[in-house]
Tab-separated table of C-alpha atoms and ligand atoms in Angstrom:
chain	number	residue	atom	x	y	z
A	1308	UNK	CA	0.167	0.350	0.253
A	1309	UNK	CA	1.980	2.962	-0.837
A	1310	UNK	CA	1.786	6.368	1.471
A	1311	UNK	CA	-0.950	7.639	-0.385
A	1312	UNK	CA	-3.776	5.553	-1.136
A	1313	UNK	CA	-6.657	6.867	0.394
A	1314	UNK	CA	-8.296	4.714	3.310
A	1315	UNK	CA	-12.186	5.073	4.156
A	1316	UNK	CA	-14.728	3.127	5.494
A	1317	UNK	CA	-18.626	3.320	6.897
A	1318	UNK	CA	-18.730	1.473	9.374
A	1319	UNK	CA	-22.804	1.048	10.354
A	1320	UNK	CA	-23.701	-0.489	13.577
A	1321	UNK	CA	-26.850	-2.542	12.144
A	1322	UNK	CA	-29.442	-1.707	14.757
A	1323	UNK	CA	-31.670	0.715	12.517
A	1324	UNK	CA	-32.649	1.151	8.826
A	1325	UNK	CA	-30.013	3.509	6.964
A	1326	UNK	CA	-31.138	7.505	7.960
A	1327	UNK	CA	-30.134	9.803	5.121
A	1328	UNK	CA	-27.503	11.050	7.651
A	1329	UNK	CA	-25.964	7.686	7.737
A	1330	UNK	CA	-26.429	7.847	3.433
A	1331	UNK	CA	-24.877	11.099	3.699
A	1332	UNK	CA	-21.546	9.857	5.771
A	1333	UNK	CA	-21.674	6.732	3.813
A	1334	UNK	CA	-21.615	9.525	0.698
A	1335	UNK	CA	-18.727	11.468	1.507
A	1336	UNK	CA	-16.501	8.715	2.081
A	1337	UNK	CA	-17.305	7.237	-1.025
A	1338	UNK	CA	-16.729	10.215	-2.981
A	1339	UNK	CA	-13.153	10.725	-0.990
A	1340	UNK	CA	-12.670	7.417	-2.367
A	1341	UNK	CA	-13.649	7.257	-6.198
A	1342	UNK	CA	-11.630	10.922	-6.425
A	1343	UNK	CA	-9.079	10.020	-5.066
A	1344	UNK	CA	-9.058	7.247	-6.458
A	1345	UNK	CA	-8.978	4.693	-2.939
A	1346	UNK	CA	-10.471	2.493	-1.158
A	1347	UNK	CA	-13.980	1.875	0.575
A	1348	UNK	CA	-14.484	-0.216	2.889
A	1349	UNK	CA	-17.174	-0.819	4.783
A	1350	UNK	CA	-17.494	-2.076	7.635
A	1351	UNK	CA	-20.451	-3.390	10.447
A	1352	UNK	CA	-20.220	-2.569	14.095
A	1353	UNK	CA	-22.287	-5.641	15.532
A	1354	UNK	CA	-20.544	-6.223	18.617
A	1355	UNK	CA	-24.168	-5.467	20.490
A	1356	UNK	CA	-25.411	-8.689	20.184
A	1357	UNK	CA	-29.159	-7.510	21.455
A	1358	UNK	CA	-29.757	-3.946	18.980
A	1359	UNK	CA	-28.121	-5.403	16.134
A	1360	UNK	CA	-30.240	-7.319	13.497
A	1361	UNK	CA	-29.296	-9.394	10.213
A	1362	UNK	CA	-32.692	-8.268	8.603
A	1363	UNK	CA	-31.328	-4.592	9.789
A	1364	UNK	CA	-27.834	-5.011	8.267
A	1365	UNK	CA	-29.947	-6.708	4.712
A	1366	UNK	CA	-31.394	-2.973	4.931
A	1367	UNK	CA	-29.067	-1.166	5.411
A	1368	UNK	CA	-26.342	-3.336	2.464
A	1369	UNK	CA	-29.825	-3.035	0.321
A	1370	UNK	CA	-30.118	0.902	0.654
A	1371	UNK	CA	-26.244	1.783	0.098
A	1372	UNK	CA	-26.535	-0.511	-3.437
A	1373	UNK	CA	-29.433	1.126	-4.134
A	1374	UNK	CA	-27.880	4.788	-4.314
A	1375	UNK	CA	-24.518	3.047	-6.213
A	1376	UNK	CA	-22.553	3.313	-2.899
A	1377	UNK	CA	-20.492	-0.113	-3.634
A	1378	UNK	CA	-18.006	-1.160	-1.833
A	1379	UNK	CA	-14.475	-2.334	-2.856
A	1380	UNK	CA	-13.671	-4.742	0.808
A	1381	UNK	CA	-16.064	-6.108	3.170
A	1382	UNK	CA	-18.778	-6.289	5.031
A	1383	UNK	CA	-16.177	-7.096	7.555
A	1384	UNK	CA	-18.308	-7.937	10.628
A	1385	UNK	CA	-16.827	-6.687	14.016
A	1386	UNK	CA	-18.694	-9.623	15.937
A	1387	UNK	CA	-16.357	-12.027	13.943
A	1388	UNK	CA	-13.031	-10.750	14.537
A	1389	UNK	CA	-13.475	-10.667	18.945
A	1390	UNK	CA	-9.783	-12.334	19.640
A	1391	UNK	CA	-8.080	-9.335	17.835
A	1392	UNK	CA	-9.272	-7.426	20.953
A	1393	UNK	CA	-8.774	-9.096	23.035
A	1394	UNK	CA	-5.191	-8.886	22.048
A	1395	UNK	CA	-4.667	-4.849	20.994
A	1396	UNK	CA	-6.468	-5.528	25.106
A	1397	UNK	CA	-3.112	-6.919	25.926
A	1398	UNK	CA	-1.158	-5.206	24.583
A	1399	UNK	CA	-2.047	-1.539	25.934
A	1400	UNK	CA	-2.553	-3.980	30.028
A	1401	UNK	CA	1.110	-4.847	29.089
A	1402	UNK	CA	2.501	-1.327	27.785
A	1403	UNK	CA	0.829	-0.021	31.095
A	1404	UNK	CA	-2.164	1.961	29.445
A	1405	UNK	CA	-5.294	-0.166	30.837
A	1406	UNK	CA	-6.449	-0.749	33.689
A	1407	UNK	CA	-8.422	-3.582	35.216
A	1408	UNK	CA	-11.178	-2.630	36.989
A	1409	UNK	CA	-13.264	-4.454	39.514
A	1410	UNK	CA	-16.070	-1.537	40.006
A	1411	UNK	CA	-19.365	-2.773	40.129
A	1412	UNK	CA	-21.607	-0.554	38.411
A	1413	UNK	CA	-24.055	-0.121	41.639
A	1414	UNK	CA	-19.958	1.200	42.821
A	1415	UNK	CA	-19.085	2.708	39.978
A	1416	UNK	CA	-22.763	4.385	40.277
A	1417	UNK	CA	-22.817	5.738	44.308
A	1418	UNK	CA	-19.121	7.012	43.329
A	1419	UNK	CA	-20.382	9.585	40.475
A	1420	UNK	CA	-22.750	10.484	42.813
A	1421	UNK	CA	-21.517	11.705	45.860
A	1422	UNK	CA	-18.598	13.202	43.535
A	1423	UNK	CA	-20.974	15.145	41.795
A	1424	UNK	CA	-22.637	16.387	44.893
A	1425	UNK	CA	-19.699	18.498	45.358
A	1426	UNK	CA	-18.331	18.526	41.507
A	1427	UNK	CA	-19.446	18.565	38.789
A	1428	UNK	CA	-17.043	18.622	36.478
A	1429	UNK	CA	-16.016	15.641	37.800
A	1430	UNK	CA	-14.571	12.403	36.276
A	1431	UNK	CA	-13.992	8.840	36.708
A	1432	UNK	CA	-10.906	7.673	37.563
A	1433	UNK	CA	-10.461	3.902	38.499
A	1434	UNK	CA	-9.591	3.447	41.669
A	1435	UNK	CA	-8.182	0.294	40.572
A	1436	UNK	CA	-5.913	1.763	38.681
A	1437	UNK	CA	-3.243	1.300	41.613
A	1438	UNK	CA	-3.960	-1.737	42.979
A	1439	UNK	CA	-1.127	-4.475	42.839
A	1440	UNK	CA	-0.075	-6.783	41.063
A	1441	UNK	CA	-0.671	-9.591	43.228
A	1442	UNK	CA	-4.059	-8.067	44.232
A	1443	UNK	CA	-5.520	-8.082	40.915
A	1444	UNK	CA	-4.191	-11.758	40.339
A	1445	UNK	CA	-6.396	-12.305	43.149
A	1446	UNK	CA	-9.454	-10.944	41.976
A	1447	UNK	CA	-9.262	-11.815	38.617
A	1448	UNK	CA	-8.941	-16.045	40.231
A	1449	UNK	CA	-11.345	-15.589	42.651
A	1450	UNK	CA	-14.081	-14.772	38.958
A	1451	UNK	CA	-14.415	-11.441	40.734
A	1452	UNK	CA	-16.626	-9.454	37.678
A	1453	UNK	CA	-14.504	-6.830	36.175
A	1454	UNK	CA	-13.850	-4.622	33.139
A	1455	UNK	CA	-10.616	-3.732	31.609
A	1456	UNK	CA	-10.355	0.570	31.322
A	1457	UNK	CA	-8.287	3.246	29.662
A	1458	UNK	CA	-5.660	4.784	32.003
A	1459	UNK	CA	-6.449	8.098	31.064
A	1460	UNK	CA	-3.571	11.184	31.605
A	1461	UNK	CA	-4.488	12.983	34.223
A	1462	UNK	CA	-2.724	16.097	32.836
A	1463	UNK	CA	-1.862	17.243	29.142
A	1464	UNK	CA	-4.151	17.875	26.195
A	1465	UNK	CA	-5.743	15.835	22.827
A	1466	UNK	CA	-5.001	18.622	19.590
A	1467	UNK	CA	-7.193	17.462	16.393
A	1468	UNK	CA	-6.999	19.123	13.504
A	1469	UNK	CA	-9.603	18.068	12.158
A	1470	UNK	CA	-10.131	18.761	8.750
A	1471	UNK	CA	-14.350	20.460	8.713
A	1472	UNK	CA	-13.685	20.833	12.160
A	1473	UNK	CA	-10.442	22.819	12.563
A	1474	UNK	CA	-8.055	22.683	15.620
A	1475	UNK	CA	-10.083	21.078	18.316
A	1476	UNK	CA	-8.443	21.116	21.622
A	1477	UNK	CA	-9.548	18.463	24.840
A	1478	UNK	CA	-8.111	18.919	27.954
A	1479	UNK	CA	-7.384	15.290	29.579
A	1480	UNK	CA	-8.795	16.267	32.700
A	1481	UNK	CA	-11.760	15.896	31.387
A	1482	UNK	CA	-12.539	13.001	30.150
A	1483	UNK	CA	-13.058	9.659	32.045
A	1484	UNK	CA	-11.298	6.669	32.458
A	1485	UNK	CA	-13.426	4.654	29.698
A	1486	UNK	CA	-14.267	1.038	29.159
A	1487	UNK	CA	-12.360	-0.929	26.242
A	1488	UNK	CA	-14.106	-4.368	26.889
A	1489	UNK	CA	-17.086	-4.298	29.046
A	1490	UNK	CA	-17.893	-7.882	31.610
A	1491	UNK	CA	-19.123	-9.738	28.774
A	1492	UNK	CA	-15.840	-9.685	27.366
A	1493	UNK	CA	-16.857	-7.805	24.303
A	1494	UNK	CA	-14.967	-5.209	23.030
A	1495	UNK	CA	-16.492	-0.940	23.600
A	1496	UNK	CA	-16.530	0.785	20.359
A	1497	UNK	CA	-14.095	2.825	21.604
A	1498	UNK	CA	-11.553	-0.533	21.064
A	1499	UNK	CA	-12.905	-1.957	18.279
A	1500	UNK	CA	-13.466	0.857	16.172
A	1501	UNK	CA	-9.704	2.074	16.445
A	1502	UNK	CA	-8.780	-1.538	16.725
A	1503	UNK	CA	-9.734	-1.690	12.967
A	1504	UNK	CA	-9.521	2.155	11.232
A	1505	UNK	CA	-5.347	0.774	12.508
A	1506	UNK	CA	-5.863	-3.005	10.759
A	1507	UNK	CA	-7.631	-2.126	8.460
A	1508	UNK	CA	-5.126	1.247	7.277
A	1509	UNK	CA	-7.701	3.354	7.381
A	1510	UNK	CA	-6.800	6.345	6.813
A	1511	UNK	CA	-9.073	9.136	6.760
A	1512	UNK	CA	-11.757	9.031	9.569
A	1513	UNK	CA	-15.225	10.642	8.075
A	1514	UNK	CA	-17.989	10.927	9.909
A	1515	UNK	CA	-20.663	12.748	11.638
A	1516	UNK	CA	-20.073	15.436	14.722
A	1517	UNK	CA	-22.409	13.491	16.553
A	1518	UNK	CA	-18.891	11.378	16.973
A	1519	UNK	CA	-16.172	14.681	17.903
A	1520	UNK	CA	-16.408	14.334	21.764
A	1521	UNK	CA	-15.333	10.615	20.961
A	1522	UNK	CA	-12.360	11.058	18.988
A	1523	UNK	CA	-10.064	12.652	22.290
A	1524	UNK	CA	-10.414	9.291	23.695
A	1525	UNK	CA	-9.838	7.406	20.178
A	1526	UNK	CA	-6.462	9.313	19.370
A	1527	UNK	CA	-5.293	8.309	23.605
A	1528	UNK	CA	-5.873	4.719	22.439
A	1529	UNK	CA	-4.167	5.495	18.524
A	1530	UNK	CA	-1.898	7.429	21.238
A	1531	UNK	CA	-1.369	4.148	23.913
A	1532	UNK	CA	-0.928	1.191	20.718
A	1533	UNK	CA	2.139	3.461	18.528
A	1534	UNK	CA	-0.035	3.865	16.050
A	1535	UNK	CA	-0.830	6.137	12.983
A	1536	UNK	CA	-3.552	8.420	14.658
A	1537	UNK	CA	-5.712	8.698	10.878
A	1538	UNK	CA	-7.274	12.215	10.208
A	1539	UNK	CA	-10.459	13.362	10.761
A	1540	UNK	CA	-13.595	15.262	9.478
A	1541	UNK	CA	-16.227	15.125	11.493
A	1542	UNK	CA	-18.850	16.546	9.132
A	1543	UNK	CA	-22.117	19.053	10.319
A	1544	UNK	CA	-24.730	17.514	11.486
A	1545	UNK	CA	-27.907	17.549	9.212
A	1546	UNK	CA	-31.238	19.356	10.905
A	1547	UNK	CA	-34.177	19.391	9.974
A	1548	UNK	CA	-36.566	22.410	9.229
A	1549	UNK	CA	-36.827	23.795	12.823
A	1550	UNK	CA	-33.201	23.760	13.163
A	1551	UNK	CA	-33.437	20.028	15.734
A	1552	UNK	CA	-31.152	17.704	14.851
A	1553	UNK	CA	-33.353	15.742	11.739
A	1554	UNK	CA	-34.765	12.287	12.950
A	1555	UNK	CA	-38.001	10.782	12.572
A	1556	UNK	CA	-40.055	13.182	13.945
A	1557	UNK	CA	-39.092	15.847	10.615
A	1558	UNK	CA	-40.932	12.592	8.826
A	1559	UNK	CA	-39.728	9.907	6.659
A	1560	UNK	CA	-35.614	9.764	6.260
A	1561	UNK	CA	-35.337	6.221	5.844
A	1562	UNK	CA	-33.041	5.662	2.745
A	1563	UNK	CA	-35.950	2.715	2.514
A	1564	UNK	CA	-38.542	4.957	2.709
A	1565	UNK	CA	-36.982	7.465	0.025
A	1566	UNK	CA	-36.923	4.500	-2.416
A	1567	UNK	CA	-40.162	3.133	-0.712
A	1568	UNK	CA	-42.415	6.236	-2.436
A	1569	UNK	CA	-40.841	6.701	-5.803
A	1570	UNK	CA	-37.386	8.520	-5.522
A	1571	UNK	CA	-34.737	8.729	-8.479
A	1572	UNK	CA	-31.365	7.246	-6.367
A	1573	UNK	CA	-28.950	9.830	-8.350
A	1574	UNK	CA	-31.643	12.328	-6.852
A	1575	UNK	CA	-31.754	11.070	-3.151
A	1576	UNK	CA	-27.338	11.176	-3.831
A	1577	UNK	CA	-27.250	14.382	-5.350
A	1578	UNK	CA	-29.345	16.352	-2.522
A	1579	UNK	CA	-27.064	14.296	0.420
A	1580	UNK	CA	-24.242	15.517	-1.349
A	1581	UNK	CA	-25.589	18.723	-0.546
A	1582	UNK	CA	-25.632	18.361	2.593
A	1583	UNK	CA	-22.722	19.425	3.807
A	1584	UNK	CA	-20.875	20.060	0.783
A	1585	UNK	CA	-20.830	22.710	-1.500
A	1586	UNK	CA	-19.354	23.044	-5.270
A	1587	UNK	CA	-18.474	26.576	-4.576
A	1588	UNK	CA	-20.717	28.612	-6.614
A	1589	UNK	CA	-24.678	28.339	-6.683
A	1590	UNK	CA	-24.840	25.088	-9.576
A	1591	UNK	CA	-27.044	22.625	-7.477
A	1592	UNK	CA	-27.534	20.262	-9.927
A	1593	UNK	CA	-24.912	17.362	-10.402
A	1594	UNK	CA	-24.202	13.259	-11.950
A	1595	UNK	CA	-22.426	11.387	-9.904
A	1596	UNK	CA	-19.556	11.713	-12.331
A	1597	UNK	CA	-19.259	15.332	-11.432
A	1598	UNK	CA	-19.496	14.847	-7.923
A	1599	UNK	CA	-16.426	12.633	-7.521
A	1600	UNK	CA	-14.237	15.363	-9.655
A	1601	UNK	CA	-15.119	17.859	-7.651
A	1602	UNK	CA	-15.301	16.638	-4.571
A	1603	UNK	CA	-13.535	17.786	-1.435
A	1604	UNK	CA	-13.513	18.300	2.205
A	1605	UNK	CA	-11.511	21.614	1.397
A	1606	UNK	CA	-15.409	22.123	0.782
A	1607	UNK	CA	-17.498	20.932	3.367
A	1608	UNK	CA	-18.610	23.262	5.454
A	1609	UNK	CA	-18.834	23.530	9.676
A	1610	UNK	CA	-22.736	24.915	9.864
A	1611	UNK	CA	-25.244	22.096	10.181
A	1612	UNK	CA	-27.536	22.055	7.253
A	1613	UNK	CA	-31.459	21.847	7.412
A	1614	UNK	CA	-33.130	18.932	5.466
A	1615	UNK	CA	-35.579	20.642	2.850
A	1616	UNK	CA	-37.581	17.642	2.424
A	1617	UNK	CA	-39.280	20.766	-1.043
A	1618	UNK	CA	-35.973	20.833	-2.333
A	1619	UNK	CA	-35.273	16.828	-2.781
A	1620	UNK	CA	-38.600	16.302	-3.835
A	1621	UNK	CA	-38.317	19.165	-6.902
A	1622	UNK	CA	-34.569	17.309	-7.861
A	1623	UNK	CA	-35.611	14.339	-7.979
A	1624	UNK	CA	-38.803	16.150	-10.296
A	1625	UNK	CA	-35.709	17.589	-12.496
A	1626	UNK	CA	-34.544	13.320	-12.979
A	1627	UNK	CA	-38.007	11.946	-14.054
A	1628	UNK	CA	-37.466	15.162	-16.276
A	1629	UNK	CA	-34.493	14.127	-17.698
A	1630	UNK	CA	-34.536	10.592	-17.944
A	1631	UNK	CA	-35.389	8.977	-20.625
A	1632	UNK	CA	-38.687	7.163	-20.793
A	1633	UNK	CA	-37.185	3.593	-21.390
A	1634	UNK	CA	-35.381	4.337	-18.635
A	1635	UNK	CA	-38.569	5.187	-15.802
A	1636	UNK	CA	-40.803	2.179	-17.370
A	1637	UNK	CA	-39.318	-0.885	-15.796
A	1638	UNK	CA	-40.115	1.344	-12.025
A	1639	UNK	CA	-43.065	2.583	-13.615
A	1640	UNK	CA	-44.838	-0.283	-14.697
A	1641	UNK	CA	-43.374	-2.103	-11.470
A	1642	UNK	CA	-45.502	-0.098	-9.567
A	1643	UNK	CA	-48.556	0.778	-11.294
A	1644	UNK	CA	-48.861	-3.142	-10.539
A	1645	UNK	CA	-49.184	-2.558	-7.072
A	1646	UNK	CA	-51.963	-0.509	-7.717
A	1647	UNK	CA	-53.562	-3.347	-9.948
A	1648	UNK	CA	-53.363	-0.463	-12.543
A	1649	UNK	CA	-51.193	-3.082	-14.816
A	1650	UNK	CA	-52.752	-6.502	-17.457
A	1651	UNK	CA	-50.175	-8.045	-18.849
A	1652	UNK	CA	-47.374	-8.142	-21.053
A	1653	UNK	CA	-47.666	-4.849	-23.498
A	1654	UNK	CA	-47.536	-5.535	-27.159
A	1655	UNK	CA	-45.855	-3.281	-29.649
A	1656	UNK	CA	-48.746	-0.751	-30.035
A	1657	UNK	CA	-49.776	0.182	-25.848
A	1658	UNK	CA	-45.947	0.019	-25.830
A	1659	UNK	CA	-45.746	3.383	-27.673
A	1660	UNK	CA	-48.888	4.351	-25.855
A	1661	UNK	CA	-46.567	3.785	-22.354
A	1662	UNK	CA	-43.959	5.363	-23.229
A	1663	UNK	CA	-46.436	8.618	-24.739
A	1664	UNK	CA	-47.558	8.726	-21.038
A	1665	UNK	CA	-44.439	9.008	-19.592
A	1666	UNK	CA	-43.065	11.740	-21.698
A	1667	UNK	CA	-46.636	13.136	-21.525
A	1668	UNK	CA	-45.872	13.329	-17.647
A	1669	UNK	CA	-43.033	12.391	-16.314
A	1670	UNK	CA	-41.662	16.629	-16.311
A	1671	UNK	CA	-44.431	17.171	-14.493
A	1672	UNK	CA	-44.214	14.340	-11.691
A	1673	UNK	CA	-41.224	14.511	-8.369
A	1674	UNK	CA	-41.884	11.086	-7.490
A	1675	UNK	CA	-42.121	7.948	-9.692
A	1676	UNK	CA	-45.355	6.866	-7.919
A	1677	UNK	CA	-47.161	10.671	-8.545
A	1678	UNK	CA	-45.489	9.865	-12.918
A	1679	UNK	CA	-47.855	6.105	-11.932
A	1680	UNK	CA	-50.504	8.601	-10.493
A	1681	UNK	CA	-50.795	10.559	-12.958
A	1682	UNK	CA	-50.507	7.300	-15.722
A	1683	UNK	CA	-52.813	5.220	-14.013
A	1684	UNK	CA	-56.043	7.454	-15.330
A	1685	UNK	CA	-54.766	6.266	-19.014
A	1686	UNK	CA	-54.832	2.788	-18.186
A	1687	UNK	CA	-57.808	1.972	-16.251
A	1688	UNK	CA	-60.899	3.291	-15.450
A	1689	UNK	CA	-60.230	2.573	-11.822
A	1690	UNK	CA	-58.968	5.473	-10.141
A	1691	UNK	CA	-60.191	8.390	-7.754
A	1692	UNK	CA	-61.714	12.531	-8.463
A	1693	UNK	CA	-58.982	14.162	-6.843
A	1694	UNK	CA	-61.182	16.182	-3.782
A	1695	UNK	CA	-59.716	18.985	-4.898
A	1696	UNK	CA	-60.249	18.949	-8.450
A	1697	UNK	CA	-64.295	17.899	-7.607
A	1698	UNK	CA	-64.877	20.801	-5.233
A	1699	UNK	CA	-62.942	22.969	-7.224
A	1700	UNK	CA	-64.536	22.269	-10.807
A	1701	UNK	CA	-67.455	20.175	-10.413
A	1702	UNK	CA	-69.429	21.346	-7.256
A	1703	UNK	CA	-72.330	23.027	-8.307
A	1704	UNK	CA	-71.723	24.147	-11.458
A	1705	UNK	CA	-74.699	22.788	-13.189
A	1706	UNK	CA	-72.296	20.446	-15.501
A	1707	UNK	CA	-74.672	17.780	-16.753
A	1708	UNK	CA	-75.859	18.735	-19.819
A	1709	UNK	CA	-72.350	20.447	-21.262
A	1710	UNK	CA	-70.486	17.162	-20.803
A	1711	UNK	CA	-73.839	14.843	-22.557
A	1712	UNK	CA	-73.541	17.402	-25.313
A	1713	UNK	CA	-69.775	17.379	-25.904
A	1714	UNK	CA	-69.859	13.271	-25.047
A	1715	UNK	CA	-71.698	13.209	-28.657
A	1716	UNK	CA	-69.540	15.669	-30.107
A	1717	UNK	CA	-66.449	13.562	-29.414
A	1718	UNK	CA	-68.040	10.726	-31.265
A	1719	UNK	CA	-67.980	13.029	-34.190
A	1720	UNK	CA	-64.495	14.321	-34.400
A	1721	UNK	CA	-62.668	13.581	-37.418
A	1722	UNK	CA	-59.828	13.512	-37.597
A	1723	UNK	CA	-59.480	12.747	-33.717
A	1724	UNK	CA	-56.143	15.262	-33.176
A	1725	UNK	CA	-55.772	17.899	-30.705
A	1726	UNK	CA	-56.535	21.351	-33.457
A	1727	UNK	CA	-59.779	19.588	-34.401
A	1728	UNK	CA	-60.709	18.614	-30.149
A	1729	UNK	CA	-60.431	21.727	-29.130
A	1730	UNK	CA	-62.389	22.897	-32.056
A	1731	UNK	CA	-65.452	20.651	-30.971
A	1732	UNK	CA	-64.813	21.523	-27.503
A	1733	UNK	CA	-65.690	25.755	-27.338
A	1734	UNK	CA	-68.054	24.894	-30.012
A	1735	UNK	CA	-70.002	22.272	-27.605
A	1736	UNK	CA	-69.760	25.359	-25.198
A	1737	UNK	CA	-70.217	28.113	-27.141
A	1738	UNK	CA	-73.797	26.972	-28.692
A	1739	UNK	CA	-74.733	26.187	-25.157
A	1740	UNK	CA	-73.497	29.700	-23.797
A	1741	UNK	CA	-71.008	27.971	-21.405
A	1742	UNK	CA	-67.711	29.229	-21.171
A	1743	UNK	CA	-65.041	26.982	-22.694
A	1744	UNK	CA	-63.505	26.817	-19.058
A	1745	UNK	CA	-65.938	25.274	-17.941
A	1746	UNK	CA	-65.440	22.118	-19.872
A	1747	UNK	CA	-62.541	22.220	-19.630
A	1748	UNK	CA	-62.099	21.308	-16.371
A	1749	UNK	CA	-65.129	19.027	-15.879
A	1750	UNK	CA	-63.230	17.478	-18.999
A	1751	UNK	CA	-59.865	17.404	-17.494
A	1752	UNK	CA	-61.455	15.631	-13.897
A	1753	UNK	CA	-63.387	13.144	-15.413
A	1754	UNK	CA	-60.162	11.910	-17.885
A	1755	UNK	CA	-57.396	12.322	-15.355
A	1756	UNK	CA	-59.033	12.489	-12.198
A	1757	UNK	CA	-57.368	15.425	-11.631
A	1758	UNK	CA	-57.116	19.396	-10.406
A	1759	UNK	CA	-54.205	19.796	-12.972
A	1760	UNK	CA	-52.866	17.928	-16.153
A	1761	UNK	CA	-51.138	18.849	-18.428
A	1762	UNK	CA	-52.888	20.291	-22.291
A	1763	UNK	CA	-56.862	18.905	-21.813
A	1764	UNK	CA	-56.307	18.116	-25.866
A	1765	UNK	CA	-53.423	16.714	-26.021
A	1766	UNK	CA	-54.010	13.973	-23.147
A	1767	UNK	CA	-58.054	13.803	-24.751
A	1768	UNK	CA	-55.499	12.917	-27.904
A	1769	UNK	CA	-52.914	9.585	-26.549
A	1770	UNK	CA	-55.740	8.508	-24.843
A	1771	UNK	CA	-58.074	8.162	-27.934
A	1772	UNK	CA	-61.988	8.134	-28.197
A	1773	UNK	CA	-62.784	5.205	-27.018
A	1774	UNK	CA	-61.207	5.838	-23.635
A	1775	UNK	CA	-62.315	9.531	-23.641
A	1776	UNK	CA	-65.710	8.451	-24.562
A	1777	UNK	CA	-65.305	5.706	-20.850
A	1778	UNK	CA	-64.607	7.977	-18.678
A	1779	UNK	CA	-66.459	11.007	-19.790
A	1780	UNK	CA	-69.815	8.484	-19.286
A	1781	UNK	CA	-68.350	7.745	-15.929
A	1782	UNK	CA	-68.369	11.470	-15.540
A	1783	UNK	CA	-71.751	11.895	-16.763
A	1784	UNK	CA	-73.094	9.208	-14.712
A	1785	UNK	CA	-71.493	10.780	-11.342
A	1786	UNK	CA	-72.862	14.046	-12.266
A	1787	UNK	CA	-76.083	12.677	-12.210
A	1788	UNK	CA	-76.057	11.133	-8.770
A	1789	UNK	CA	-74.601	14.461	-7.938
A	1790	UNK	CA	-78.446	15.784	-9.186
A	1791	UNK	CA	-80.138	13.622	-8.585
A	1792	UNK	CA	-78.938	13.837	-4.588
A	1793	UNK	CA	-78.821	17.795	-5.050
A	1794	UNK	CA	-83.663	17.315	-6.179
A	1795	UNK	CA	-83.447	14.507	-3.030
A	1796	UNK	CA	-82.709	17.452	-1.090
A	1797	UNK	CA	-85.421	20.151	-2.216
A	1798	UNK	CA	-87.652	18.132	-1.818
A	1799	UNK	CA	-86.992	17.199	1.715
A	1800	UNK	CA	-86.404	21.252	1.842
A	1801	UNK	CA	-90.111	21.297	0.744
A	1802	UNK	CA	-91.679	19.104	2.792
A	1803	UNK	CA	-90.163	19.921	5.799
A	1804	UNK	CA	-91.008	24.218	5.551
A	1805	UNK	CA	-93.987	22.386	4.089
B	2248	LIG	N1	-20.393	2.403	13.657
B	2248	LIG	C1	-20.396	3.385	14.708
B	2248	LIG	C2	-21.949	4.552	13.923
B	2248	LIG	O1	-22.138	4.057	13.645
B	2248	LIG	C3	-19.394	4.223	13.746
B	2248	LIG	C4	-18.643	5.547	13.664
B	2248	LIG	C5	-17.140	5.498	13.421
B	2248	LIG	O2	-17.767	6.476	12.150
B	2248	LIG	O3	-16.726	5.915	14.152
B	2248	LIG	O4	-22.126	5.663	14.402
């Protein structure tokens, strides 16, 4: 391995799905590796048996793959490396940097409670640091439960020259003697994380700034082991719109939810890249190769970015509008299938129709799901009228006769094209002394179910005569029902009044 080779890692604990913060960390590591033609390693920090699960691991791997963040080494599982951590603990014990701590949980809590009454900045310094070798042996022979703690120097400082946060200095006096090995012989995060970063030759630790307070402890471990300390880059935290750290409270934050809602991985990656990094100008839309070329840690800001769901949705819409229809075909088909709007394999003629539908709607849809919702009415009659469309465009407008007349006129339109359709609609409206807009709006709800749509004549043209007629028939039935209900109400009112 050459001195300069960049080796970075993403080290999730499989205790939940991959959320946006984790995905952003993975992405920045990945971009850094790809930019420097280095190595991106995936390490699974699964030593917490109780909270880790296979299911979460699978879902994390799936989300990473969906985002296109491929790893060069791994996944390595910490659970399979327990002996390694024990060997390192022996090294630290032998060099006098660690010690057995026999204090029980209750004793520790009591000591802490008493000490903090007089000094709120008190931190734990193990009394067992000073046990003689014979005393330790006796306790071990008696099988007394114990942990292994790191012996933090009483004085001095640890300075981290963070590539994002700048120089940060911690006083050793504020760092407790932290646990390296639990009483069940399992390594703590501080131990396994450092050991693996050493063993894997990690050159840069890029992670969320919520880990910054862990870093001085870890640096002390590197120093105690005489190992190279990697460079650190602590990324700014992602906030919700209320300025609090992004969490479930702010809505869906798992990558998988964005996937199922019909976001494109390219758009999600593009948006995540902007959470803390910027190119130094106001560009916002980037392809993955652009990001790889331009990404640098110097351009990562300290300021915590806010996650803007609307912006991601906008960006996703931009992506959807630019992808060739052929590439969207399978995803749209799948989501139509889920909605029960897809019957059989398309023959060539219907295939062209399907592509034309995608092209008609792709620049007007923010997600693949929205795109499928927009397309569904062209394939099936089983769609609902959007309530806002009914409220605004149908309401009490007395449209029955108008729609009936238009339905009849449509049967005569020849040739079936946008110009003829428009001329016919305007003629029908004028003939009945009505505003053409009224007829346009109700026709839109009838054929698309929506309040807004692409140009209605383009829609009718694509939909063809037969489908348009079927949908207008349905609207006519609906309007009749409205009229009947209205008539009934009037009758009841009259009876009441009488
Ligand atoms: N397993 C840790 C986490 O998921 C890794 C932290 C690190 O990157 O050092 O937060």
